[in-house]
mmCIF file of C-alpha atoms in Angstrom:
data_model
loop_
_atom_site.group_PDB
_atom_site.id
_atom_site.type_symbol
_atom_site.label_atom_id
_atom_site.label_comp_id
_atom_site.label_asym_id
_atom_site.label_seq_id
_atom_site.Cartn_x
_atom_site.Cartn_y
_atom_site.Cartn_z
ATOM 1 C CA MET A 1121 -4.255 -70.173 -4.907
ATOM 2 C CA PRO A 1122 -1.318 -71.406 -7.037
ATOM 3 C CA HIS A 1123 0.295 -69.128 -9.598
ATOM 4 C CA ASP A 1124 1.609 -70.153 -12.988
ATOM 5 C CA ALA A 1125 5.380 -70.254 -13.333
ATOM 6 C CA PRO A 1126 7.001 -67.864 -15.810
ATOM 7 C CA GLY A 1127 6.909 -69.165 -19.330
ATOM 8 C CA SER A 1128 4.249 -71.795 -18.571
ATOM 9 C CA GLY A 1129 1.715 -70.192 -20.883
ATOM 10 C CA GLY A 1130 -0.750 -69.600 -18.062
ATOM 11 C CA GLY A 1131 -0.556 -65.798 -18.151
ATOM 12 C CA ALA A 1132 1.733 -62.825 -18.379
ATOM 13 C CA ALA A 1133 5.331 -63.302 -17.372
ATOM 14 C CA VAL A 1134 6.460 -61.952 -14.011
ATOM 15 C CA PRO A 1135 7.872 -58.436 -14.491
ATOM 16 C CA PRO A 1136 11.597 -58.028 -13.937
ATOM 17 C CA PRO A 1137 12.627 -57.110 -10.359
ATOM 18 C CA SER A 1138 13.345 -53.514 -11.433
ATOM 19 C CA GLU A 1139 9.610 -53.030 -12.091
ATOM 20 C CA LEU A 1140 8.355 -54.542 -8.835
ATOM 21 C CA PHE A 1141 7.795 -52.754 -5.532
ATOM 22 C CA SER A 1142 10.549 -52.840 -2.935
ATOM 23 C CA GLU A 1143 11.697 -50.534 -0.164
ATOM 24 C CA GLU A 1144 14.572 -49.296 -2.298
ATOM 25 C CA ARG A 1145 12.557 -48.820 -5.511
ATOM 26 C CA SER A 1146 9.180 -47.827 -4.046
ATOM 27 C CA ALA A 1147 9.135 -44.227 -5.303
ATOM 28 C CA ASP A 1148 10.302 -45.156 -8.815
ATOM 29 C CA VAL A 1149 7.782 -47.988 -9.153
ATOM 30 C CA VAL A 1150 4.802 -45.950 -7.923
ATOM 31 C CA ALA A 1151 5.801 -42.832 -9.884
ATOM 32 C CA ALA A 1152 5.960 -44.973 -13.020
ATOM 33 C CA GLY A 1153 2.292 -45.779 -12.467
ATOM 34 C CA PHE A 1154 1.509 -42.113 -13.097
ATOM 35 C CA ALA A 1155 3.843 -41.743 -16.083
ATOM 36 C CA ALA A 1156 0.969 -41.963 -18.575
ATOM 37 C CA THR A 1157 -1.080 -39.196 -16.926
ATOM 38 C CA PRO A 1158 -2.234 -37.110 -19.939
ATOM 39 C CA ASP A 1159 -2.039 -33.682 -18.298
ATOM 40 C CA PRO A 1160 1.670 -32.785 -17.944
ATOM 41 C CA ARG A 1161 1.170 -30.546 -14.916
ATOM 42 C CA LEU A 1162 -0.884 -33.182 -13.087
ATOM 43 C CA ARG A 1163 1.739 -35.784 -13.995
ATOM 44 C CA LEU A 1164 4.480 -33.578 -12.519
ATOM 45 C CA VAL A 1165 2.517 -32.910 -9.319
ATOM 46 C CA LEU A 1166 1.605 -36.565 -8.750
ATOM 47 C CA THR A 1167 5.056 -37.996 -9.417
ATOM 48 C CA SER A 1168 6.732 -35.333 -7.270
ATOM 49 C CA LEU A 1169 4.205 -35.967 -4.488
ATOM 50 C CA VAL A 1170 4.954 -39.694 -4.609
ATOM 51 C CA ARG A 1171 8.712 -39.156 -4.444
ATOM 52 C CA HIS A 1172 8.537 -36.698 -1.544
ATOM 53 C CA LEU A 1173 5.969 -38.792 0.348
ATOM 54 C CA HIS A 1174 8.020 -41.963 0.019
ATOM 55 C CA GLY A 1175 11.147 -40.025 0.955
ATOM 56 C CA PHE A 1176 9.426 -38.762 4.109
ATOM 57 C CA VAL A 1177 8.230 -42.248 5.109
ATOM 58 C CA LYS A 1178 11.744 -43.635 4.672
ATOM 59 C CA ASP A 1179 13.390 -40.693 6.405
ATOM 60 C CA VAL A 1180 11.384 -41.100 9.628
ATOM 61 C CA GLU A 1181 10.817 -44.857 9.169
ATOM 62 C CA LEU A 1182 7.122 -44.411 9.826
ATOM 63 C CA THR A 1183 5.574 -47.148 11.968
ATOM 64 C CA GLU A 1184 2.251 -48.794 11.161
ATOM 65 C CA ARG A 1185 0.763 -47.279 14.317
ATOM 66 C CA GLU A 1186 1.917 -43.793 13.273
ATOM 67 C CA TRP A 1187 0.543 -44.331 9.767
ATOM 68 C CA ALA A 1188 -2.846 -45.333 11.216
ATOM 69 C CA ALA A 1189 -2.795 -42.304 13.540
ATOM 70 C CA ALA A 1190 -2.095 -40.046 10.553
ATOM 71 C CA ILE A 1191 -5.074 -41.505 8.675
ATOM 72 C CA GLU A 1192 -7.281 -40.985 11.730
ATOM 73 C CA PHE A 1193 -6.028 -37.407 12.087
ATOM 74 C CA LEU A 1194 -6.809 -36.549 8.458
ATOM 75 C CA THR A 1195 -10.223 -38.201 8.786
ATOM 76 C CA ALA A 1196 -10.965 -36.114 11.893
ATOM 77 C CA THR A 1197 -9.754 -33.001 10.077
ATOM 78 C CA GLY A 1198 -12.212 -33.657 7.260
ATOM 79 C CA LYS A 1199 -15.072 -34.293 9.677
ATOM 80 C CA ALA A 1200 -14.335 -30.982 11.426
ATOM 81 C CA CYS A 1201 -14.951 -29.053 8.202
ATOM 82 C CA THR A 1202 -18.314 -27.351 7.756
ATOM 83 C CA GLY A 1203 -19.777 -24.736 5.470
ATOM 84 C CA THR A 1204 -18.135 -22.030 7.577
ATOM 85 C CA ARG A 1205 -15.086 -23.843 8.962
ATOM 86 C CA GLN A 1206 -12.215 -25.206 6.872
ATOM 87 C CA GLU A 1207 -9.984 -27.270 9.125
ATOM 88 C CA PHE A 1208 -7.744 -28.331 6.231
ATOM 89 C CA ILE A 1209 -6.871 -24.695 5.498
ATOM 90 C CA LEU A 1210 -6.022 -24.273 9.174
ATOM 91 C CA LEU A 1211 -3.816 -27.370 8.975
ATOM 92 C CA SER A 1212 -2.131 -25.938 5.891
ATOM 93 C CA ASP A 1213 -1.656 -22.649 7.759
ATOM 94 C CA VAL A 1214 0.053 -24.096 10.833
ATOM 95 C CA LEU A 1215 2.338 -26.248 8.661
ATOM 96 C CA GLY A 1216 3.424 -23.161 6.737
ATOM 97 C CA ALA A 1217 2.148 -24.565 3.431
ATOM 98 C CA SER A 1218 -0.387 -21.762 2.940
ATOM 99 C CA MET A 1219 2.297 -19.095 3.300
ATOM 100 C CA LEU A 1220 4.687 -20.937 0.991
ATOM 101 C CA VAL A 1221 2.057 -21.270 -1.763
ATOM 102 C CA GLU A 1222 1.094 -17.613 -1.295
ATOM 103 C CA THR A 1223 4.726 -16.463 -1.394
ATOM 104 C CA ILE A 1224 5.613 -18.492 -4.501
ATOM 105 C CA ASN A 1225 2.549 -17.238 -6.380
ATOM 106 C CA ASN A 1226 2.972 -13.602 -5.327
ATOM 107 C CA ARG A 1227 6.680 -12.893 -5.591
ATOM 108 C CA ALA A 1228 6.880 -9.153 -5.044
ATOM 109 C CA GLY A 1229 10.272 -7.600 -5.776
ATOM 110 C CA GLY A 1230 10.712 -4.206 -7.393
ATOM 111 C CA GLY A 1231 9.271 -2.360 -4.411
ATOM 112 C CA LEU A 1232 5.858 -4.020 -4.691
ATOM 113 C CA THR A 1233 3.884 -4.474 -1.490
ATOM 114 C CA GLU A 1234 4.279 -8.034 -0.240
ATOM 115 C CA SER A 1235 1.158 -10.093 0.279
ATOM 116 C CA THR A 1236 0.325 -12.591 2.996
ATOM 117 C CA VAL A 1237 -2.410 -15.102 3.779
ATOM 118 C CA GLU A 1238 -6.033 -14.010 3.716
ATOM 119 C CA GLY A 1239 -7.711 -14.070 7.096
ATOM 120 C CA PRO A 1240 -10.631 -16.450 7.682
ATOM 121 C CA PHE A 1241 -12.902 -13.624 8.809
ATOM 122 C CA HIS A 1242 -12.742 -11.356 5.755
ATOM 123 C CA LEU A 1243 -16.258 -10.178 4.882
ATOM 124 C CA VAL A 1244 -16.688 -9.718 1.151
ATOM 125 C CA ALA A 1245 -19.979 -7.885 1.687
ATOM 126 C CA SER A 1246 -18.704 -5.482 4.350
ATOM 127 C CA PRO A 1247 -20.235 -2.012 3.826
ATOM 128 C CA PRO A 1248 -18.223 0.608 1.904
ATOM 129 C CA ARG A 1249 -17.024 3.584 3.925
ATOM 130 C CA GLU A 1250 -15.629 6.982 3.085
ATOM 131 C CA LEU A 1251 -11.885 7.541 3.359
ATOM 132 C CA GLY A 1252 -11.067 8.314 6.978
ATOM 133 C CA ALA A 1253 -14.305 6.866 8.356
ATOM 134 C CA ASP A 1254 -14.230 5.501 11.912
ATOM 135 C CA ILE A 1255 -14.929 1.757 11.771
ATOM 136 C CA ALA A 1256 -15.496 1.786 15.538
ATOM 137 C CA GLU A 1257 -18.845 3.497 14.858
ATOM 138 C CA ASP A 1258 -19.568 5.839 17.784
ATOM 139 C CA GLY A 1259 -16.789 4.438 19.940
ATOM 140 C CA LYS A 1260 -19.256 3.596 22.677
ATOM 141 C CA GLY A 1261 -20.171 0.270 24.149
ATOM 142 C CA THR A 1262 -19.680 -2.086 27.056
ATOM 143 C CA PRO A 1263 -16.391 -3.986 27.385
ATOM 144 C CA CYS A 1264 -16.817 -7.688 26.675
ATOM 145 C CA LEU A 1265 -14.626 -10.467 28.068
ATOM 146 C CA VAL A 1266 -14.353 -13.260 25.502
ATOM 147 C CA THR A 1267 -13.193 -16.715 26.576
ATOM 148 C CA GLY A 1268 -12.764 -19.920 24.632
ATOM 149 C CA SER A 1269 -10.366 -22.660 23.654
ATOM 150 C CA VAL A 1270 -8.669 -23.878 20.513
ATOM 151 C CA ALA A 1271 -10.563 -27.029 19.542
ATOM 152 C CA GLY A 1272 -10.393 -29.530 16.723
ATOM 153 C CA PRO A 1273 -7.672 -31.747 15.246
ATOM 154 C CA VAL A 1274 -5.335 -28.863 14.378
ATOM 155 C CA GLY A 1275 -5.647 -27.458 17.899
ATOM 156 C CA ARG A 1276 -4.663 -30.857 19.271
ATOM 157 C CA LEU A 1277 -1.723 -30.979 16.860
ATOM 158 C CA LEU A 1278 -0.444 -27.617 18.104
ATOM 159 C CA LYS A 1279 -0.808 -28.753 21.705
ATOM 160 C CA ALA A 1280 1.091 -31.972 21.018
ATOM 161 C CA ALA A 1281 3.867 -29.941 19.383
ATOM 162 C CA ALA A 1282 3.959 -27.464 22.306
ATOM 163 C CA ARG A 1283 3.082 -24.637 19.915
ATOM 164 C CA HIS A 1284 0.790 -21.727 20.705
ATOM 165 C CA PRO A 1285 -2.178 -20.866 18.417
ATOM 166 C CA ASN A 1286 -1.744 -17.084 18.550
ATOM 167 C CA ARG A 1287 -1.099 -14.445 15.930
ATOM 168 C CA PRO A 1288 0.604 -11.078 16.486
ATOM 169 C CA ALA A 1289 -1.417 -7.860 16.378
ATOM 170 C CA HIS A 1290 -2.162 -6.950 12.772
ATOM 171 C CA ILE A 1291 -4.520 -5.114 10.439
ATOM 172 C CA HIS A 1292 -5.915 -6.812 7.340
ATOM 173 C CA PHE A 1293 -5.886 -5.136 3.926
ATOM 174 C CA GLU A 1294 -7.280 -6.137 0.551
ATOM 175 C CA VAL A 1295 -6.331 -3.401 -1.898
ATOM 176 C CA SER A 1296 -7.514 -3.222 -5.508
ATOM 177 C CA ALA A 1297 -7.461 -0.722 -8.358
ATOM 178 C CA PRO A 1298 -8.463 -0.922 -12.043
ATOM 179 C CA GLY A 1299 -5.612 -2.284 -14.141
ATOM 180 C CA TYR A 1300 -3.753 -3.771 -11.178
ATOM 181 C CA ARG A 1301 -3.651 -7.082 -9.362
ATOM 182 C CA THR A 1302 -5.469 -7.156 -6.039
ATOM 183 C CA VAL A 1303 -3.153 -7.635 -3.071
ATOM 184 C CA THR A 1304 -4.176 -9.238 0.218
ATOM 185 C CA THR A 1305 -1.813 -8.283 2.997
ATOM 186 C CA HIS A 1306 -1.406 -7.419 6.683
ATOM 187 C CA LEU A 1307 0.241 -4.626 8.617
ATOM 188 C CA PHE A 1308 1.920 -5.982 11.749
ATOM 189 C CA VAL A 1309 2.634 -3.980 14.891
ATOM 190 C CA ALA A 1310 6.320 -4.108 15.809
ATOM 191 C CA GLY A 1311 7.138 -5.312 19.286
ATOM 192 C CA THR A 1312 3.809 -6.980 19.971
ATOM 193 C CA PRO A 1313 3.568 -10.499 21.426
ATOM 194 C CA PHE A 1314 4.050 -13.386 18.964
ATOM 195 C CA ILE A 1315 5.597 -11.138 16.270
ATOM 196 C CA ASP A 1316 8.418 -13.694 16.007
ATOM 197 C CA SER A 1317 6.253 -16.806 16.344
ATOM 198 C CA ASP A 1318 3.100 -16.258 14.286
ATOM 199 C CA ALA A 1319 1.109 -19.500 14.343
ATOM 200 C CA VAL A 1320 0.558 -19.331 10.567
ATOM 201 C CA PHE A 1321 3.973 -17.855 9.639
ATOM 202 C CA GLY A 1322 2.366 -14.812 8.016
ATOM 203 C CA VAL A 1323 4.832 -12.150 9.189
ATOM 204 C CA LYS A 1324 7.179 -10.653 6.586
ATOM 205 C CA PRO A 1325 9.749 -7.990 7.556
ATOM 206 C CA SER A 1326 8.418 -5.488 5.010
ATOM 207 C CA LEU A 1327 4.971 -5.643 6.628
ATOM 208 C CA VAL A 1328 6.092 -4.779 10.179
ATOM 209 C CA ARG A 1329 5.711 -1.158 11.299
ATOM 210 C CA GLU A 1330 6.255 0.941 14.389
ATOM 211 C CA PHE A 1331 3.163 2.783 15.643
ATOM 212 C CA PRO A 1332 4.769 5.758 17.439
ATOM 213 C CA GLU A 1333 2.764 7.905 19.839
ATOM 214 C CA VAL A 1334 2.238 11.501 18.727
ATOM 215 C CA ASP A 1335 1.544 14.325 21.168
ATOM 216 C CA ASP A 1336 0.188 17.093 18.938
ATOM 217 C CA PRO A 1337 -3.157 18.625 20.008
ATOM 218 C CA GLU A 1338 -3.526 20.650 16.808
ATOM 219 C CA ARG A 1339 -2.925 17.686 14.523
ATOM 220 C CA ALA A 1340 -5.159 15.491 16.674
ATOM 221 C CA ALA A 1341 -7.995 18.007 16.468
ATOM 222 C CA ALA A 1342 -7.639 18.253 12.687
ATOM 223 C CA ALA A 1343 -7.928 14.473 12.406
ATOM 224 C CA GLY A 1344 -10.765 14.236 14.914
ATOM 225 C CA LEU A 1345 -8.662 12.153 17.289
ATOM 226 C CA PRO A 1346 -8.002 12.362 21.019
ATOM 227 C CA ASN A 1347 -4.526 13.530 21.941
ATOM 228 C CA PRO A 1348 -2.059 11.851 22.200
ATOM 229 C CA PHE A 1349 -2.592 9.349 19.374
ATOM 230 C CA ARG A 1350 -0.585 6.855 17.364
ATOM 231 C CA THR A 1351 0.267 7.001 13.688
ATOM 232 C CA VAL A 1352 1.656 4.752 10.979
ATOM 233 C CA THR A 1353 2.424 5.105 7.269
ATOM 234 C CA PHE A 1354 1.800 2.153 4.964
ATOM 235 C CA ASP A 1355 2.118 2.891 1.236
ATOM 236 C CA VAL A 1356 0.756 0.069 -0.921
ATOM 237 C CA VAL A 1357 2.385 -0.547 -4.311
ATOM 238 C CA LEU A 1358 0.352 -2.753 -6.678
ATOM 239 C CA ARG A 1359 1.468 -4.981 -9.527
ATOM 240 C CA PRO A 1360 0.064 -4.076 -12.986
ATOM 241 C CA ASP A 1361 -2.193 -6.630 -14.654
ATOM 242 C CA THR A 1362 0.045 -6.582 -17.729
ATOM 243 C CA ALA A 1363 3.783 -7.105 -17.844
ATOM 244 C CA GLY A 1364 5.768 -3.921 -18.231
ATOM 245 C CA GLY A 1365 3.054 -1.677 -16.794
ATOM 246 C CA GLU A 1366 3.791 1.011 -14.249
ATOM 247 C CA VAL A 1367 3.427 0.189 -10.558
#
């Protein structure tokens, strides 16, 4: 349908070119649309997101087919989520975003124990045990061979990028104490496969330990362990809840 010419009295005048969308001004024009966002933090996040997103699209000169594939991928990622499976967290993990958010929000320093991403299999209601208890129960049982495959959109992304989905050997910890901030962390075994290529980028140098073998029958007997055995020391230093408190 026809449009009124500027100044004809048929409606608002056409905005100046500096306010209209173009390839060169796209980020500025769209960011300006969020300038009146009341919450200052939300305004900062949205405008920064727009600028980085537009910068990415221009940097790679995204094609329409690639844009459509990205939409389909995100749609499939959402559909893969269930009450017990969060595919978007997995996507965030393999892109390193989870670790970056965790690292920024838990800057250690001062000898504090560094944190890392929380595992997806942490059981909040796991039973309490006495210090030194054997979590392997009676140590008996029948060996079980487990097979499977990495499925879902994120698995396909890793395959397309020729990346493996594996994590290095590690032990999960969630340590808390009254008056201190809870820390979620891992202890990684030095020299194990994938220690330098963790699929979720969770390895930090301060969390890697050697697990040397000890041949000491007397010490093994005192600890109720078969000889020889392996040992490791991992001292956890927590951050006080209040600034200036003692670690």
